[in-house]
Coordinates of C-alpha atoms and ligand atoms in Angstrom, one line a residue:
X1 CA -8.4 6.4 -9.1
X2 CA -10.8 3.8 -10.4
X3 CA -9.7 0.3 -10.0
X4 CA -11.0 -3.2 -11.0
X5 CA -9.7 -6.3 -9.3
X6 CA -10.5 -9.5 -11.1
X7 CA -10.7 -12.5 -8.8
X8 CA -12.0 -12.3 -5.2
X9 CA -9.9 -14.9 -3.5
X10 CA -7.3 -14.5 -0.7
X11 CA -5.4 -11.9 -2.8
X12 CA -8.1 -10.1 -4.8
X13 CA -10.5 -9.4 -1.9
X14 CA -7.8 -8.1 0.4
X15 CA -6.2 -6.0 -2.4
X16 CA -9.5 -4.5 -3.4
X17 CA -10.5 -3.7 0.1
X18 CA -7.1 -2.1 1.0
X19 CA -7.1 0.0 -2.2
X20 CA -10.6 1.2 -1.4
X21 CA -9.5 2.0 2.1
X22 CA -6.7 4.1 0.6
X23 CA -9.4 6.1 -1.2
X24 CA -9.6 4.5 -4.6
X25 CA -12.9 3.5 -6.1
X26 CA -12.8 -0.3 -6.4
X27 CA -14.8 -3.0 -8.1
X28 CA -14.0 -6.6 -7.2
X29 CA -15.1 -9.0 -10.0
X30 CA -15.4 -12.7 -9.9
X31 CA -17.0 -15.4 -12.1
X32 CA -18.2 -17.2 -9.0
X33 CA -21.7 -15.8 -8.4
X34 CA -22.1 -17.4 -5.0
X35 CA -18.8 -15.7 -3.8
X36 CA -20.0 -12.4 -5.1
X37 CA -23.4 -12.7 -3.4
X38 CA -21.7 -13.4 -0.1
X39 CA -19.4 -10.4 -0.6
X40 CA -22.3 -8.2 -1.5
X41 CA -23.9 -9.2 1.8
X42 CA -20.7 -8.1 3.6
X43 CA -19.4 -11.6 4.3
X44 CA -15.9 -12.6 3.4
X45 CA -15.7 -16.0 1.6
X46 CA -12.4 -16.6 3.4
X47 CA -11.3 -16.4 7.0
X48 CA -9.0 -13.5 7.2
X49 CA -8.8 -11.4 10.4
X50 CA -10.0 -7.8 9.9
X51 CA -11.2 -8.3 6.3
X52 CA -15.0 -8.0 7.0
X53 CA -14.3 -4.8 9.1
X54 CA -12.4 -3.3 6.3
X55 CA -15.0 -4.3 3.7
X56 CA -17.7 -2.7 5.8
X57 CA -15.8 0.5 6.2
X58 CA -15.2 0.8 2.4
X59 CA -18.7 -0.2 1.2
X60 CA -20.2 2.4 3.7
X61 CA -17.9 5.0 2.1
X62 CA -19.2 3.9 -1.4
X63 CA -15.7 2.9 -2.5
X64 CA -16.0 -0.9 -2.7
X65 CA -18.4 -2.9 -4.9
X66 CA -18.6 -6.6 -5.8
X67 CA -20.0 -7.8 -9.2
X68 CA -19.8 -10.7 -11.6
X69 CA -19.9 -8.3 -14.6
X70 CA -16.6 -6.7 -15.5
X71 CA -17.9 -4.5 -18.4
X72 CA -18.6 -1.3 -16.6
X73 CA -15.8 -1.7 -14.0
X74 CA -13.2 -2.2 -16.7
X75 CA -14.5 0.7 -18.8
X76 CA -14.3 3.1 -15.8
X77 CA -11.0 1.9 -14.4
X78 CA -7.6 3.4 -14.7
X79 CA -6.1 0.2 -13.3
X80 CA -7.3 -3.4 -13.8
X81 CA -5.7 -6.0 -11.6
X82 CA -5.7 -9.7 -12.5
X83 CA -5.7 -11.6 -9.2
X84 CA -7.1 -15.0 -10.3
X85 CA -5.7 -18.4 -9.3
X86 CA -2.6 -19.9 -10.9
X87 CA -2.7 -23.5 -9.6
X88 CA -0.1 -26.0 -10.6
X89 CA -0.4 -28.5 -13.4
X90 CA 0.9 -32.0 -12.7
X91 CA 4.2 -31.0 -14.5
X92 CA 4.8 -28.2 -12.0
X93 CA 4.0 -25.6 -14.7
X94 CA 1.5 -22.9 -13.7
X95 CA -2.0 -23.4 -15.1
X96 CA -2.6 -20.0 -16.7
X97 CA -6.1 -20.8 -17.9
X98 CA -7.8 -18.4 -15.5
X99 CA -5.3 -15.6 -16.2
X100 CA -5.8 -16.1 -19.9
X101 CA -9.6 -16.0 -19.6
X102 CA -9.4 -12.9 -17.5
X103 CA -7.1 -11.2 -20.0
X104 CA -9.4 -12.0 -22.9
X105 CA -12.4 -10.8 -21.0
X106 CA -10.7 -7.5 -20.2
X107 CA -9.8 -7.0 -23.9
X108 CA -13.3 -7.8 -25.0
X109 CA -14.8 -4.8 -23.1
X110 CA -12.1 -2.2 -23.2
X111 CA -13.0 1.0 -25.1
X112 CA -11.1 4.0 -26.3
X113 CA -12.2 6.4 -23.6
X114 CA -9.0 6.4 -21.4
X115 CA -5.5 5.0 -21.0
X116 CA -5.6 2.0 -18.7
X117 CA -3.1 -0.2 -17.0
X118 CA -3.5 -4.0 -16.8
X119 CA -1.6 -5.4 -13.9
X120 CA -0.6 -9.0 -13.2
X121 CA -1.0 -9.5 -9.4
X122 CA -1.4 -13.2 -9.7
X123 CA 1.9 -15.1 -9.4
X124 CA 2.7 -15.8 -13.0
X125 CA 5.8 -17.3 -14.7
X126 CA 8.3 -15.1 -16.6
X127 CA 6.8 -13.9 -19.8
X128 CA 3.2 -13.8 -18.6
X129 CA 3.2 -10.0 -18.7
X130 CA 3.8 -10.3 -22.5
X131 CA 1.2 -13.1 -22.8
X132 CA -1.5 -11.1 -21.0
X133 CA -0.7 -8.0 -23.1
X134 CA -1.1 -10.1 -26.2
X135 CA -4.4 -11.7 -25.1
X136 CA -5.8 -8.3 -24.1
X137 CA -4.9 -7.0 -27.6
X138 CA -6.5 -10.0 -29.2
X139 CA -9.6 -9.5 -27.2
X140 CA -9.7 -5.9 -28.3
X141 CA -9.3 -6.9 -32.0
X142 CA -11.9 -9.6 -31.7
X143 CA -14.4 -7.0 -30.4
X144 CA -13.6 -5.0 -33.5
X145 CA -12.1 -2.0 -31.7
X146 CA -9.1 0.1 -32.7
X147 CA -7.0 2.7 -30.9
X148 CA -7.6 1.3 -27.5
X149 CA -4.7 2.4 -25.3
X150 CA -3.4 0.3 -22.4
X151 CA -0.1 -0.6 -20.7
X152 CA 1.1 -3.7 -18.9
X153 CA 2.6 -4.0 -15.4
X154 CA 3.6 -6.7 -13.0
X155 CA 2.9 -6.0 -9.4
X156 CA 3.4 -9.2 -7.5
X157 CA 1.8 -9.8 -4.1
X158 CA 3.6 -10.7 -1.0
X159 CA 0.8 -10.8 1.6
X160 CA 0.6 -13.7 4.1
X161 CA -2.7 -15.3 4.8
X162 CA -3.7 -14.6 8.4
X163 CA -2.0 -11.2 8.4
X164 CA -3.1 -10.1 4.9
X165 CA -4.5 -6.7 5.8
X166 CA -1.4 -5.8 7.8
X167 CA 0.9 -6.9 5.0
X168 CA -1.1 -5.0 2.4
X169 CA -1.3 -1.7 4.3
X170 CA 2.3 -1.9 5.6
X171 CA 4.2 -4.0 3.1
X172 CA 8.0 -4.5 3.2
X173 CA 8.1 -3.2 -0.3
X174 CA 6.0 -2.5 -3.4
X175 CA 7.3 -4.0 -6.7
X176 CA 6.3 -2.4 -10.0
X177 CA 7.5 -4.0 -13.2
X178 CA 7.0 -2.2 -16.4
X179 CA 9.0 -0.8 -19.3
X180 CA 6.5 1.9 -20.2
X181 CA 6.8 5.4 -18.6
X182 CA 3.1 6.2 -18.9
X183 CA 2.2 2.9 -17.1
X184 CA 4.8 3.6 -14.4
X185 CA 3.3 7.0 -13.8
X186 CA -0.2 5.5 -13.3
X187 CA 1.2 2.8 -10.9
X188 CA 3.2 5.4 -8.9
X189 CA 0.0 7.4 -8.6
X190 CA -2.0 4.4 -7.4
X191 CA 0.5 3.6 -4.7
X192 CA 1.4 7.2 -3.7
X193 CA -0.4 7.1 -0.3
X194 CA 0.8 3.5 0.5
X195 CA 4.4 4.4 -0.4
X196 CA 4.4 7.5 1.7
X197 CA 2.1 6.0 4.4
X198 CA 0.0 9.1 4.2
X199 CA -3.3 7.6 5.3
X200 CA -5.0 7.2 8.7
X201 CA -4.5 3.7 10.0
X202 CA -7.6 1.6 10.8
X203 CA -8.1 1.1 14.5
X204 CA -8.2 -2.7 14.1
X205 CA -4.9 -2.7 12.2
X206 CA -2.7 0.0 13.6
X207 CA 0.4 1.1 11.7
X208 CA 3.6 -0.5 13.2
X209 CA 5.8 1.9 15.1
X210 CA 8.5 3.3 12.9
X211 CA 6.7 2.6 9.6
X212 CA 7.0 6.0 7.8
X213 CA 7.4 4.9 4.2
X214 CA 7.5 1.8 2.0
X215 CA 10.3 1.2 -0.5
X216 CA 9.1 1.0 -4.1
X217 CA 11.1 -1.3 -6.4
X218 CA 10.7 -0.1 -10.0
X219 CA 11.9 -2.7 -12.5
X220 CA 11.1 -4.5 -15.7
X221 CA 8.2 -6.9 -16.2
X222 CA 10.6 -9.9 -16.2
X223 CA 12.5 -8.9 -13.1
X224 CA 9.3 -8.2 -11.2
X225 CA 8.0 -11.7 -12.1
X226 CA 11.3 -13.2 -11.0
X227 CA 11.3 -11.3 -7.7
X228 CA 8.1 -13.0 -6.6
X229 CA 9.3 -16.5 -7.4
X230 CA 12.7 -15.9 -6.0
X231 CA 11.2 -14.5 -2.7
X232 CA 9.1 -17.6 -2.2
X233 CA 11.8 -20.0 -3.3
X234 CA 14.2 -18.4 -0.8
X235 CA 11.7 -18.4 2.1
X236 CA 10.8 -22.1 1.4
X237 CA 14.5 -23.0 1.3
X238 CA 15.2 -21.2 4.5
X239 CA 12.6 -23.4 6.3
X240 CA 14.0 -26.4 4.5
X241 CA 17.4 -25.5 5.8
X242 CA 16.2 -25.3 9.3
X243 CA 14.6 -28.7 8.9
X244 CA 17.7 -30.2 7.4
X245 CA 19.7 -29.0 10.4
X246 CA 16.9 -30.2 12.7
X247 CA 17.3 -33.8 11.4
X248 CA 21.0 -33.6 12.1
X249 CA 20.4 -32.1 15.5
X250 CA 18.2 -35.0 16.5
X251 CA 21.0 -37.4 15.6
X252 CA 23.8 -35.6 17.4
X253 CA 21.8 -34.6 20.5
X254 CA 21.4 -30.9 19.8
X255 CA 18.3 -28.7 20.0
X256 CA 17.4 -27.0 16.7
X257 CA 15.5 -24.2 18.4
X258 CA 18.7 -23.2 20.2
X259 CA 20.8 -23.7 17.1
X260 CA 18.5 -21.5 15.0
X261 CA 18.5 -18.9 17.7
X262 CA 22.2 -19.0 17.7
X263 CA 22.6 -18.6 13.9
X264 CA 19.6 -16.2 13.5
X265 CA 21.3 -13.5 15.7
X266 CA 23.8 -13.1 12.9
X267 CA 22.4 -10.1 11.1
X268 CA 23.3 -11.6 7.7
X269 CA 21.0 -14.6 8.5
X270 CA 18.1 -13.1 10.6
X271 CA 15.8 -15.0 13.0
X272 CA 12.7 -15.3 10.8
X273 CA 11.7 -18.4 8.9
X274 CA 14.1 -20.7 10.7
X275 CA 11.5 -22.6 12.6
X276 CA 12.0 -26.3 12.2
X277 CA 8.9 -28.5 12.1
X278 CA 6.8 -30.6 9.7
X279 CA 7.6 -28.1 6.9
X280 CA 5.7 -25.6 4.9
X281 CA 2.4 -26.0 3.1
X282 CA -0.1 -23.7 1.5
X283 CA -1.0 -22.7 -2.0
X284 CA 2.2 -20.8 -2.8
X285 CA 5.6 -22.3 -1.9
X286 CA 5.2 -25.7 -3.6
X287 CA 3.4 -24.3 -6.6
X288 CA 5.9 -21.4 -7.1
X289 CA 9.0 -23.5 -6.7
X290 CA 7.5 -26.1 -9.1
X291 CA 6.8 -23.3 -11.6
X292 CA 10.3 -21.8 -11.3
X293 CA 11.8 -25.2 -11.8
X294 CA 9.7 -25.6 -14.9
X295 CA 10.8 -22.2 -16.2
X296 CA 14.5 -23.0 -15.5
X297 CA 14.0 -26.3 -17.4
X298 CA 12.5 -24.5 -20.4
X299 CA 15.8 -22.6 -20.6
X300 CA 17.9 -25.8 -20.2
X301 CA 18.9 -25.2 -16.6
X302 CA 18.6 -27.7 -13.7
X303 CA 18.0 -25.8 -10.5
X304 CA 19.3 -28.4 -8.1
X305 CA 19.0 -26.3 -4.9
X306 CA 15.3 -25.7 -5.6
X307 CA 14.8 -29.4 -6.3
X308 CA 16.4 -30.2 -3.0
X309 CA 14.2 -27.7 -1.3
X310 CA 11.0 -29.5 -2.5
X311 CA 12.4 -32.9 -1.6
X312 CA 13.4 -31.9 2.0
X313 CA 9.9 -30.5 2.6
X314 CA 8.2 -33.6 1.2
X315 CA 10.2 -35.9 3.4
X316 CA 9.8 -33.7 6.5
X317 CA 6.0 -33.9 6.5
X318 CA 6.0 -37.6 7.0
X319 CA 8.6 -37.7 9.8
X320 CA 5.8 -37.5 12.3
X321 CA 4.6 -40.9 11.2
X322 CA 8.1 -42.3 11.9
X323 CA 8.1 -40.6 15.3
X324 CA 4.7 -42.1 16.1
X325 CA 6.0 -45.5 15.1
X326 CA 9.0 -45.1 17.4
X327 CA 6.7 -44.3 20.3
X328 CA 3.7 -46.6 19.7
X329 CA 5.3 -49.3 17.4
X330 CA 1.9 -50.4 16.0
X331 CA -0.2 -47.7 14.4
X332 CA -3.0 -50.0 13.2
X333 CA -6.1 -49.5 15.4
X334 CA -4.5 -46.6 17.3
X335 CA -6.3 -43.4 17.7
X336 CA -4.3 -40.3 16.7
X337 CA -5.5 -36.8 17.3
X338 CA -4.4 -34.0 15.1
X339 CA -4.2 -30.5 16.6
X340 CA -4.8 -28.2 13.7
X341 CA -5.6 -28.8 10.0
X342 CA -5.0 -25.5 8.2
X343 CA -1.5 -25.1 6.7
X344 CA -0.8 -22.3 9.2
X345 CA -2.6 -20.5 12.0
X346 CA -5.1 -17.7 11.4
X347 CA -6.3 -19.0 8.0
X348 CA -8.8 -21.6 6.9
X349 CA -6.7 -22.4 3.9
X350 CA -6.0 -26.2 3.4
X351 CA -4.3 -26.1 0.1
X352 CA -1.3 -28.4 0.2
X353 CA -1.7 -28.6 4.0
X354 CA 0.6 -31.2 5.7
X355 CA -2.3 -32.2 7.8
X356 CA -4.1 -33.8 4.9
X357 CA -1.1 -35.9 3.8
X358 CA -0.4 -37.0 7.4
X359 CA -4.1 -37.9 8.0
X360 CA -4.2 -39.8 4.7
X361 CA -1.1 -41.8 5.5
X362 CA -2.2 -42.6 9.0
X363 CA -5.6 -43.8 7.7
X364 CA -3.9 -45.9 5.1
X365 CA -1.8 -47.5 7.8
X366 CA -4.9 -48.4 9.8
X367 CA -5.0 -45.7 12.4
X368 CA -8.1 -43.9 13.5
X369 CA -7.7 -40.2 12.9
X370 CA -9.4 -37.4 14.9
X371 CA -8.8 -33.7 14.3
X372 CA -9.6 -30.4 16.0
X373 CA -9.0 -27.0 14.3
X374 CA -10.6 -23.8 15.5
X375 CA -11.5 -22.6 12.0
X376 CA -10.9 -25.0 9.1
X377 CA -12.9 -28.2 10.1
X378 CA -15.9 -27.3 7.9
X379 CA -13.7 -26.5 5.0
X380 CA -11.8 -29.8 5.5
X381 CA -14.9 -31.8 5.7
X382 CA -16.3 -30.2 2.6
X383 CA -13.1 -30.3 0.5
X384 CA -12.1 -33.9 1.5
X385 CA -15.4 -35.9 1.8
X386 CA -13.5 -39.2 1.4
X387 CA -10.9 -38.5 4.2
X388 CA -12.2 -40.5 7.2
X389 CA -11.4 -38.0 9.9
X390 CA -13.5 -37.8 13.1
X391 CA -13.8 -34.0 13.7
X392 CA -13.9 -33.1 17.4
X393 CA -15.4 -30.1 19.1
X394 CA -12.3 -29.3 21.1
X395 CA -8.9 -30.6 21.9
X396 CA -9.9 -32.1 25.2
X397 CA -12.7 -34.3 23.7
X398 CA -10.2 -35.3 21.0
X399 CA -7.7 -36.5 23.6
X400 CA -10.3 -38.9 25.2
X401 CA -8.7 -42.4 25.1
X402 CA -6.4 -41.3 22.2
X403 CA -3.0 -42.9 21.8
X404 CA -1.1 -39.9 20.6
X405 CA -1.6 -36.2 19.7
X406 CA 0.2 -34.5 16.9
X407 CA 0.5 -30.7 16.9
X408 CA 0.2 -29.8 13.2
X409 CA -0.8 -26.1 13.2
X410 CA 0.5 -23.7 15.9
X411 CA -2.8 -21.9 16.6
X412 CA -2.2 -19.6 19.5
X413 CA -5.1 -21.3 21.5
X414 CA -3.1 -24.5 21.6
X415 CA -0.4 -22.7 23.5
X416 CA -3.0 -22.2 26.3
X417 CA -4.1 -25.8 26.5
X418 CA -4.1 -27.5 29.9
X419 CA -1.5 -30.1 29.1
X420 CA -1.9 -32.0 32.4
X421 CA -5.7 -32.4 31.7
X422 CA -5.1 -33.4 28.1
X423 CA -2.5 -36.0 29.0
X424 CA -4.8 -37.4 31.8
X425 CA -7.5 -38.2 29.3
X426 CA -5.4 -40.2 26.9
X427 CA -4.6 -44.0 26.8
X428 CA -1.0 -43.2 25.9
X429 CA 0.1 -39.6 26.5
X430 CA 2.3 -39.3 23.5
X431 CA 2.7 -35.8 22.1
X432 CA 4.5 -35.2 18.8
X433 CA 5.0 -31.5 18.5
X434 CA 5.3 -30.9 14.8
X435 CA 5.9 -27.2 15.3
X436 CA 8.1 -27.1 18.4
X437 CA 5.3 -25.1 20.0
X438 CA 5.5 -26.5 23.5
X439 CA 8.2 -26.4 26.1
X440 CA 9.6 -29.9 26.2
X441 CA 10.1 -29.8 30.0
X442 CA 6.6 -28.5 30.7
X443 CA 5.0 -31.1 28.4
X444 CA 7.0 -33.8 30.2
X445 CA 6.1 -32.4 33.6
X446 CA 2.4 -32.5 32.6
X447 CA 2.7 -36.3 32.0
X448 CA 3.4 -36.3 28.2
X449 CA 5.9 -38.5 26.4
X450 CA 7.0 -35.5 24.4
X451 CA 8.9 -35.4 21.0
X452 CA 9.6 -32.3 19.1
X453 CA 11.3 -31.8 15.8
X454 CA 15.0 -31.7 15.9
X455 CA 15.1 -31.2 19.7
X456 CA 17.2 -33.6 21.6
X457 CA 15.1 -34.9 24.5
X458 CA 18.1 -35.3 26.9
X459 CA 20.8 -32.7 27.5
X460 CA 24.1 -34.6 27.4
X461 CA 26.2 -33.8 30.3
X462 CA 29.3 -31.9 29.3
X463 CA 32.4 -33.6 30.6
X464 CA 34.0 -31.3 33.2
X465 CA 37.3 -30.0 32.0
X466 CA 40.3 -30.5 34.1
Ligands
NAD1 N1 -3.0 -16.8 -1.3 C1 -1.9 -16.2 -1.0 O1 -1.4 -16.1 0.1 C2 -1.1 -15.5 -2.1 C3 -0.1 -14.6 -1.8 C4 0.6 -14.0 -2.8 C5 0.3 -14.3 -4.2 N2 -0.7 -15.2 -4.4 C6 -1.1 -15.4 -5.8 O2 -2.2 -14.7 -6.1 C7 -3.1 -15.4 -7.1 C8 -4.4 -15.6 -6.5 O3 -4.3 -16.4 -5.4 P1 -5.6 -16.6 -4.4 O4 -5.0 -17.4 -3.2 O5 -6.2 -15.3 -4.1 O6 -6.5 -17.5 -5.3 P2 -8.0 -18.0 -5.0 O7 -8.2 -19.3 -5.6 O8 -8.3 -17.8 -3.5 O9 -8.9 -16.9 -5.8 C9 -8.9 -16.8 -7.2 C10 -10.3 -16.3 -7.6 O10 -10.3 -16.0 -9.0 C11 -11.6 -16.2 -9.5 N3 -11.5 -16.4 -10.9 C12 -10.9 -17.3 -11.7 N4 -11.0 -17.0 -13.0 C13 -11.7 -15.9 -13.1 C14 -12.0 -15.0 -14.2 N5 -11.8 -15.3 -15.4 N6 -12.7 -13.9 -13.9 C15 -13.0 -13.5 -12.6 N7 -12.6 -14.3 -11.6 C16 -12.0 -15.4 -11.8 C17 -12.0 -17.5 -8.8 O11 -13.4 -17.7 -8.8 C18 -11.5 -17.2 -7.4 O12 -12.5 -16.6 -6.6 C19 -2.3 -16.7 -7.4 O13 -1.5 -16.5 -8.5 C20 -1.4 -16.8 -6.1 O14 -0.2 -17.6 -6.4 C21 -1.4 -15.8 -3.4

């Protein structure tokens, strides 16, 4: 099929490349000319493992193109994805400006030649399917055309940055929301190979053992929109729950990693997303919960659990400051090194990253902040020119005469650090492990004064029973 993807960000570029890999002919369109120029040169504007390899493969096959002009792509396409950003407004409501502009521009160029499906892939509040449909129709009328046939679908995206290719080629499910049979038929066709997993897997992203098909959830526009928000709200709340328990564990002398292992083995709960730490960040969880709360409010409902989920996460981020104060008392004039900046490993994404808030607070309190991140330091410097962070070439140089290190992002390379060497370079070998990445006993043996999140530092002796 012929496909246009509007927006070449984290979602659009990966979606476009994966659909091209599946054999569709794809045009990726963006208004950002610099981004398109980079993509045309084979360079990904984002750090995403495997993406450039996949792009190269698809462009060589003549199935993937990048452009700033959507006219021809839209005219030739059976399916047009809207994958532009939906950032939050101060009220929590989603800013739909980009989605609206994309919808109008699609309508302005659509002609009568074929039936097309316009798909919301962006995470958009309930009702946005209707809104985009209306705006496309208005665009068509404004261009003076009649009898242009198109259908609307919602196809929310669940990929995770850092494993986006894997998640797009081997998703847990595909959600298609539409009330129109003709639209559904097009979408089924588009995803036939993905659903049945009838495609050769790329060497750099092999198919997981046992993946033989992908469930397809066919539902209404509204339910599809709700599925995306509910999934993110649930995942964020699951982490929030682990953090809430971690804070109680700290007080009673338990270790949250063991507690979560203990509850996660219950098949009703599951082990994933129960890692206590400094909480979630990134462009989606906070924005999507905020948007869902706003939608609930519009219908006169106060979603208290979701409010609490946001609150717990906000509080959790700054717990490391409290832990630093407990260890060092005075933070003014101290040198604190941050291990990691991106909101999670394997991405350069700094949107709503806890590191930024922690750095800002430490600087406000008079501390000197250093940071080392394997990928996102350039992005951080560029996006936060006023944040007075000293960026270091590696973790060892960052530790030189530092008073404390805070593990912010669990990049795999941090797990291979020589902790003894690191501790020996510091003035005070304080290590706050914001992700419970290190083994507490190993860190202590290496000379660190180690504190994790929700991990009791001493095992209390169990009184012998008589
Ligand atoms: N990033 C994720 O992990 C993720 C996962 C699932 C869903 N989502 C959702 O997907 C959507 C996109 O997210 P993202 O992270 O890819 O955003 P992004 O900011 O990385 O990319 C958005 C792109 O859209 C482009 N754009 C804006 N208006 C345009 C227009 N009118 N025409 C053409 N291009 C336009 C921008 O230039 C930008 O390149 C959001 O709604 C987000 O919530 C994101």
